[in-house]
Coordinates of C-alpha atoms in Angstrom, one line a residue:
M1 CA 81.5 103.4 89.2
A2 CA 85.1 103.5 90.3
V3 CA 88.0 105.9 89.6
Q4 CA 91.7 104.8 89.9
I5 CA 94.6 107.0 91.0
R6 CA 97.8 105.2 90.6
Q7 CA 99.6 105.4 93.9
A8 CA 103.3 105.0 95.1
A9 CA 105.3 104.3 92.0
L10 CA 109.0 104.8 93.1
V11 CA 111.7 103.3 90.9
V12 CA 113.4 101.7 93.9
A13 CA 113.7 98.1 95.2
L14 CA 115.9 96.1 97.6
A15 CA 118.6 93.8 96.3
A16 CA 120.2 90.9 98.1
S17 CA 123.7 92.5 98.3
G18 CA 122.5 95.9 99.6
F19 CA 120.4 98.5 97.8
A20 CA 119.8 99.0 94.1
A21 CA 117.3 100.8 92.0
Q22 CA 114.8 98.7 90.1
P23 CA 111.1 99.3 89.0
A24 CA 108.9 98.6 92.1
L25 CA 105.6 98.7 90.2
A26 CA 103.2 98.9 93.1
D27 CA 100.5 100.1 90.8
S28 CA 97.5 98.6 92.6
G29 CA 98.8 98.6 96.1
G30 CA 96.3 100.4 98.3
V31 CA 94.0 101.2 95.3
S32 CA 90.8 99.3 95.0
F33 CA 88.1 98.8 92.4
W34 CA 85.5 100.0 94.9
L35 CA 85.2 103.7 95.5
P36 CA 83.5 105.4 98.6
G37 CA 80.0 106.6 97.6
I38 CA 78.9 104.1 95.0
F39 CA 75.9 103.3 97.1
G40 CA 73.9 105.8 99.2
S41 CA 70.4 106.6 100.4
L42 CA 67.5 104.7 98.8
A43 CA 70.0 102.1 97.4
A44 CA 67.6 99.2 97.6
V45 CA 64.3 100.9 96.8
P46 CA 62.6 99.8 93.5
T47 CA 62.0 102.5 90.9
V48 CA 59.5 103.2 88.2
P49 CA 60.2 100.9 85.1
G50 CA 61.6 102.5 82.0
W51 CA 64.8 104.4 81.0
A52 CA 66.6 106.7 83.3
Y53 CA 69.7 109.0 82.8
S54 CA 72.2 110.1 85.4
T55 CA 75.2 112.4 85.4
I56 CA 77.6 112.5 88.3
Y57 CA 80.4 115.0 89.1
L58 CA 83.0 113.3 91.2
H59 CA 86.0 114.8 92.9
L60 CA 88.5 112.8 94.8
Q61 CA 91.5 114.2 96.7
G62 CA 94.1 111.9 98.3
N63 CA 97.3 112.4 100.2
A64 CA 99.8 110.3 102.3
G65 CA 102.9 111.2 104.2
A66 CA 103.5 108.7 106.9
G67 CA 106.3 106.1 107.0
Q68 CA 105.2 102.6 106.1
N69 CA 107.1 99.4 106.9
F70 CA 106.9 96.7 104.2
V71 CA 108.3 93.3 103.2
T72 CA 109.5 92.8 99.7
S73 CA 108.8 89.7 97.6
N74 CA 112.2 88.2 98.7
G75 CA 111.4 88.7 102.4
V76 CA 113.8 91.6 103.0
R77 CA 112.4 94.3 105.3
G78 CA 112.6 98.0 104.6
S79 CA 110.6 101.2 105.0
V80 CA 109.2 103.8 102.7
V81 CA 108.3 107.5 103.6
A82 CA 106.1 108.9 100.9
G83 CA 104.6 112.3 100.2
I84 CA 101.7 111.6 97.8
N85 CA 99.2 114.1 96.5
A86 CA 96.6 113.0 94.1
H87 CA 93.3 114.3 92.7
A88 CA 90.7 113.2 90.2
D89 CA 87.7 114.9 88.6
A90 CA 85.3 112.9 86.5
L91 CA 81.9 113.6 84.9
V92 CA 80.1 110.3 84.9
Q93 CA 77.4 109.6 82.3
G94 CA 75.1 106.7 83.0
I95 CA 72.0 105.0 81.4
T96 CA 69.7 102.6 83.3
Y97 CA 66.9 100.4 82.1
T98 CA 64.4 99.1 84.6
S99 CA 62.3 96.2 83.4
P100 CA 58.5 96.2 83.9
M101 CA 58.6 92.4 83.9
P102 CA 59.1 90.8 87.3
V103 CA 62.2 88.6 87.7
L104 CA 62.2 86.1 90.6
G105 CA 59.5 88.3 92.1
G106 CA 61.6 91.4 92.0
Q107 CA 62.5 94.3 89.8
A108 CA 65.5 93.9 87.4
A109 CA 67.6 96.8 86.2
F110 CA 70.8 97.2 84.2
T111 CA 73.1 100.2 84.1
V112 CA 76.1 101.3 81.9
L113 CA 78.4 104.1 82.9
T114 CA 81.6 105.8 81.7
A115 CA 83.3 109.2 82.2
P116 CA 85.8 111.6 80.9
G117 CA 88.0 113.1 83.6
N118 CA 91.3 114.6 84.7
V119 CA 93.7 112.9 87.2
G120 CA 96.9 114.3 88.6
V121 CA 99.5 112.6 90.9
G122 CA 102.6 114.0 92.6
I123 CA 105.1 111.9 94.6
D124 CA 108.0 112.9 96.8
A125 CA 109.4 109.8 98.6
S126 CA 112.4 107.9 99.9
L127 CA 113.1 104.3 100.5
T128 CA 115.5 103.0 103.2
G129 CA 117.0 99.5 103.0
P130 CA 118.0 97.2 105.9
R131 CA 121.6 98.5 105.8
G132 CA 120.5 102.1 106.1
N133 CA 121.1 103.2 102.5
T134 CA 118.4 105.5 101.1
I135 CA 117.2 106.3 97.6
S136 CA 114.9 109.3 97.1
G137 CA 112.9 110.4 94.1
T138 CA 110.1 112.7 92.9
A139 CA 107.6 112.3 90.1
S140 CA 104.4 113.9 88.9
D141 CA 101.9 113.3 86.1
N142 CA 98.6 114.9 85.0
R143 CA 96.3 113.5 82.4
T144 CA 92.8 114.1 80.9
T145 CA 91.4 110.8 79.7
L146 CA 88.5 108.3 79.9
T147 CA 87.5 105.8 82.6
D148 CA 86.7 102.2 81.9
V149 CA 83.1 101.2 80.9
F150 CA 81.3 100.1 84.0
Y151 CA 78.1 97.9 84.2
Q152 CA 75.8 96.9 87.0
G153 CA 72.8 94.5 87.2
S154 CA 70.5 94.5 90.1
L155 CA 67.3 92.8 91.5
K156 CA 65.2 94.7 94.1
W157 CA 62.2 93.6 96.2
N158 CA 59.7 95.7 98.2
Q159 CA 57.5 94.7 101.2
G160 CA 56.0 97.9 102.6
V161 CA 58.8 99.8 104.4
H162 CA 61.3 97.1 103.8
N163 CA 63.4 96.9 100.6
E164 CA 66.1 94.4 99.6
M165 CA 68.5 94.1 96.7
V166 CA 71.3 92.0 95.2
Y167 CA 73.7 93.4 92.6
V168 CA 76.7 92.6 90.5
T169 CA 79.0 95.2 88.9
G170 CA 82.2 95.1 86.9
N171 CA 84.3 97.0 84.3
I172 CA 85.4 96.6 80.7
P173 CA 88.9 98.0 80.4
S174 CA 88.7 101.0 78.0
G175 CA 92.2 100.7 76.5
T176 CA 93.3 104.2 77.8
Y177 CA 95.4 102.6 80.5
D178 CA 99.1 103.4 80.2
P179 CA 101.4 101.4 82.5
I180 CA 104.2 103.9 82.0
R181 CA 102.1 106.8 83.4
L182 CA 101.3 107.6 87.0
A183 CA 97.9 109.1 86.2
N184 CA 95.3 106.7 84.9
L185 CA 91.5 106.7 85.1
S186 CA 91.4 103.2 83.6
F187 CA 92.4 100.2 85.7
G188 CA 94.1 98.1 83.1
F189 CA 92.4 95.0 84.4
P190 CA 88.8 93.7 84.8
A191 CA 87.2 93.3 88.2
V192 CA 83.9 92.0 89.5
D193 CA 82.0 93.2 92.6
A194 CA 78.8 91.6 94.0
G195 CA 76.7 92.0 97.1
A196 CA 73.4 92.7 98.8
G197 CA 71.6 95.7 100.4
Y198 CA 68.7 96.8 102.5
T199 CA 66.7 100.0 102.7
Y200 CA 64.2 101.0 105.4
L201 CA 61.9 103.7 104.0
D202 CA 58.8 105.0 105.9
L203 CA 57.0 107.5 103.8
K204 CA 54.7 108.5 106.6
T205 CA 57.5 109.5 109.0
G206 CA 60.2 110.3 106.4
H207 CA 62.7 108.0 108.0
E208 CA 65.2 106.3 105.7
F209 CA 68.2 104.0 106.3
S210 CA 70.2 102.0 103.7
V211 CA 73.1 99.6 104.0
V212 CA 74.9 97.7 101.2
G213 CA 77.8 95.2 101.5
G214 CA 79.9 93.5 98.9
L215 CA 83.0 91.6 97.9
T216 CA 85.4 92.6 95.0
Y217 CA 87.6 90.2 93.0
S218 CA 90.2 91.8 90.8
F219 CA 91.9 90.0 88.0
M220 CA 95.7 90.2 87.3
N221 CA 97.0 93.5 85.7
P222 CA 98.8 92.0 82.7
F223 CA 101.0 95.0 82.2
L224 CA 102.4 95.1 85.8
Q225 CA 101.8 91.4 86.8
Y226 CA 100.0 92.7 89.9
Q227 CA 96.8 91.4 91.4
N228 CA 94.8 93.1 94.1
G229 CA 93.5 91.0 97.0
I230 CA 89.8 90.4 97.7
D231 CA 88.1 93.4 99.2
F232 CA 85.1 93.6 101.6
H233 CA 83.1 96.9 101.8
V234 CA 80.0 98.2 103.6
E235 CA 78.3 101.5 102.8
W236 CA 75.5 103.0 104.8
A237 CA 73.3 106.1 104.8
A238 CA 70.7 107.5 107.1
S239 CA 68.4 110.4 106.2
Q240 CA 65.2 112.2 107.1
F241 CA 62.8 113.7 104.6
I242 CA 62.0 117.1 106.1
S243 CA 59.5 117.7 103.4
K244 CA 58.0 115.7 100.5
N245 CA 60.9 116.6 98.3
V246 CA 63.9 117.3 100.6
Q247 CA 66.1 114.9 102.6
I248 CA 69.1 115.5 104.8
G249 CA 71.4 113.0 106.5
V250 CA 74.8 111.3 106.9
A251 CA 76.6 108.5 105.1
G252 CA 79.6 106.4 105.7
Y253 CA 81.6 103.4 104.8
F254 CA 84.0 100.6 106.0
F255 CA 86.5 99.0 103.6
Q256 CA 88.8 96.1 104.4
Q257 CA 91.1 94.1 102.1
L258 CA 90.8 90.4 103.1
T259 CA 93.6 88.8 101.1
D260 CA 97.1 89.8 100.1
D261 CA 98.0 91.5 96.8
T262 CA 99.9 89.0 94.7
G263 CA 102.0 88.6 91.6
P264 CA 105.6 89.4 90.6
G265 CA 104.9 93.1 90.7
A266 CA 103.7 93.1 94.3
K267 CA 107.1 94.4 95.6
L268 CA 105.5 95.7 98.8
G269 CA 104.2 92.3 99.9
G270 CA 100.5 91.8 100.9
F271 CA 99.8 95.5 101.4
R272 CA 96.3 95.0 102.8
G273 CA 94.3 98.2 102.9
R274 CA 91.6 99.5 105.3
A275 CA 89.5 102.7 105.4
I276 CA 86.6 104.1 107.5
G277 CA 84.9 107.3 106.4
L278 CA 81.9 109.5 107.2
G279 CA 80.2 112.6 105.7
P280 CA 77.0 114.6 105.2
Q281 CA 74.4 114.5 102.4
I282 CA 71.4 116.4 101.1
G283 CA 68.9 115.4 98.4
F284 CA 66.1 117.0 96.4
I285 CA 63.3 115.5 94.3
I286 CA 62.6 117.9 91.5
P287 CA 59.3 117.6 89.5
L288 CA 60.0 117.9 85.7
S289 CA 57.7 117.5 82.7
E290 CA 54.7 115.2 83.0
G291 CA 55.7 111.7 83.8
Y292 CA 59.3 112.5 84.8
Q293 CA 61.2 113.7 87.9
G294 CA 64.7 114.7 88.7
Y295 CA 66.8 113.8 91.8
L296 CA 69.7 115.9 92.9
N297 CA 72.0 114.5 95.7
V298 CA 75.1 116.2 97.1
R299 CA 77.3 114.3 99.6
G300 CA 80.9 114.2 100.8
Y301 CA 83.1 111.7 102.6
K302 CA 86.3 112.0 104.6
D303 CA 88.5 109.2 105.7
L304 CA 88.6 108.9 109.5
D305 CA 91.1 106.0 109.6
V306 CA 93.2 104.4 106.8
E307 CA 95.9 101.8 106.5
N308 CA 97.9 101.2 103.3
R309 CA 95.8 103.7 101.4
T310 CA 95.9 107.4 100.7
N311 CA 93.9 109.5 103.1
T312 CA 91.0 110.8 100.9
W313 CA 88.0 113.0 100.8
T314 CA 85.4 112.5 98.1
A315 CA 82.6 114.7 96.9
W316 CA 79.6 113.5 94.8
V317 CA 77.1 115.6 92.9
T318 CA 74.5 113.4 91.3
F319 CA 71.6 114.4 89.1
A320 CA 69.2 111.7 87.7
V321 CA 66.2 111.9 85.5
S322 CA 63.7 109.0 85.7
P323 CA 60.0 108.2 85.3
A324 CA 58.0 109.7 88.1
P325 CA 55.8 107.5 90.3
P326 CA 52.1 107.9 89.8
E327 CA 50.3 110.3 92.1
P328 CA 48.1 108.6 94.6
A329 CA 44.5 108.6 93.6
A330 CA 42.4 111.3 95.3
P331 CA 39.7 109.8 97.6
K332 CA 36.2 109.9 96.2
P333 CA 33.8 112.3 97.9
I334 CA 31.3 110.7 100.2
V335 CA 27.7 111.3 98.9
R336 CA 25.1 110.9 101.5
K337 CA 21.5 110.0 100.4
Y338 CA 18.6 111.0 102.5

């Protein structure tokens, strides 16, 4: 699942003869399809076959205020000083089907998600050209709308304490995207993300560690003629089960844009982004009716280092209902015959 906050949309651009105001639609600059927290603990562990339901409350808060040098599409240098404040709140609804039939020796699952939510953006910024002329502007927007529809397919394998997975995920643009507005929860373009992951889980000691890495390819935004570069991301999580049903730990991520943003709308040049973040987590396994269990996970992330992205903190509250694993059979009593 991913949530977009449209970032840095000043109506200023450099002209060859000095400085003039034109739409500099840097819609996707510094905003990726991937969102911190998509994968966490137990990411690669196979589950019990059948239908599962999940609901996720997601809060994202971002801000930026540092000067940023950039190169426009015609090669003229300038600088932008931006005060950006943005927030998003979404209530994600997801359904997963896990097949009982083995696929390539592993377990196949397919998930569909979407979410209503609210997003708000405020900008107070100035742009200075090579001749020292400056244009300043402010803008704000707030909107309650829908995200895109997101899908994910995965294959998982288990060998004792070792678990592996491969996945592919993407979005179907919902049609709620509005290129005129600052605030959007829909991307306005399709994207595909694929990767692999590993989880170490020892039920005897309660040790757990997960890591998932992937690459994202975004298609052209047809409204803005802007295309994000290819992104690389790694998410990891480590936890300890302090009881049969309670885990605590930490989680983090690394994000790096590998190729430049492109297209006529890429007024800020390549605008490659980077982010490193870390945060705590706690999880609870909750027995429900016979044959089902709940899983509640609360975790948060804070950017420790960013480049060409807003500095964000993100909170996730996830509750999932799924078939419960069968209880281990009780050992038969030993009957001695004399």
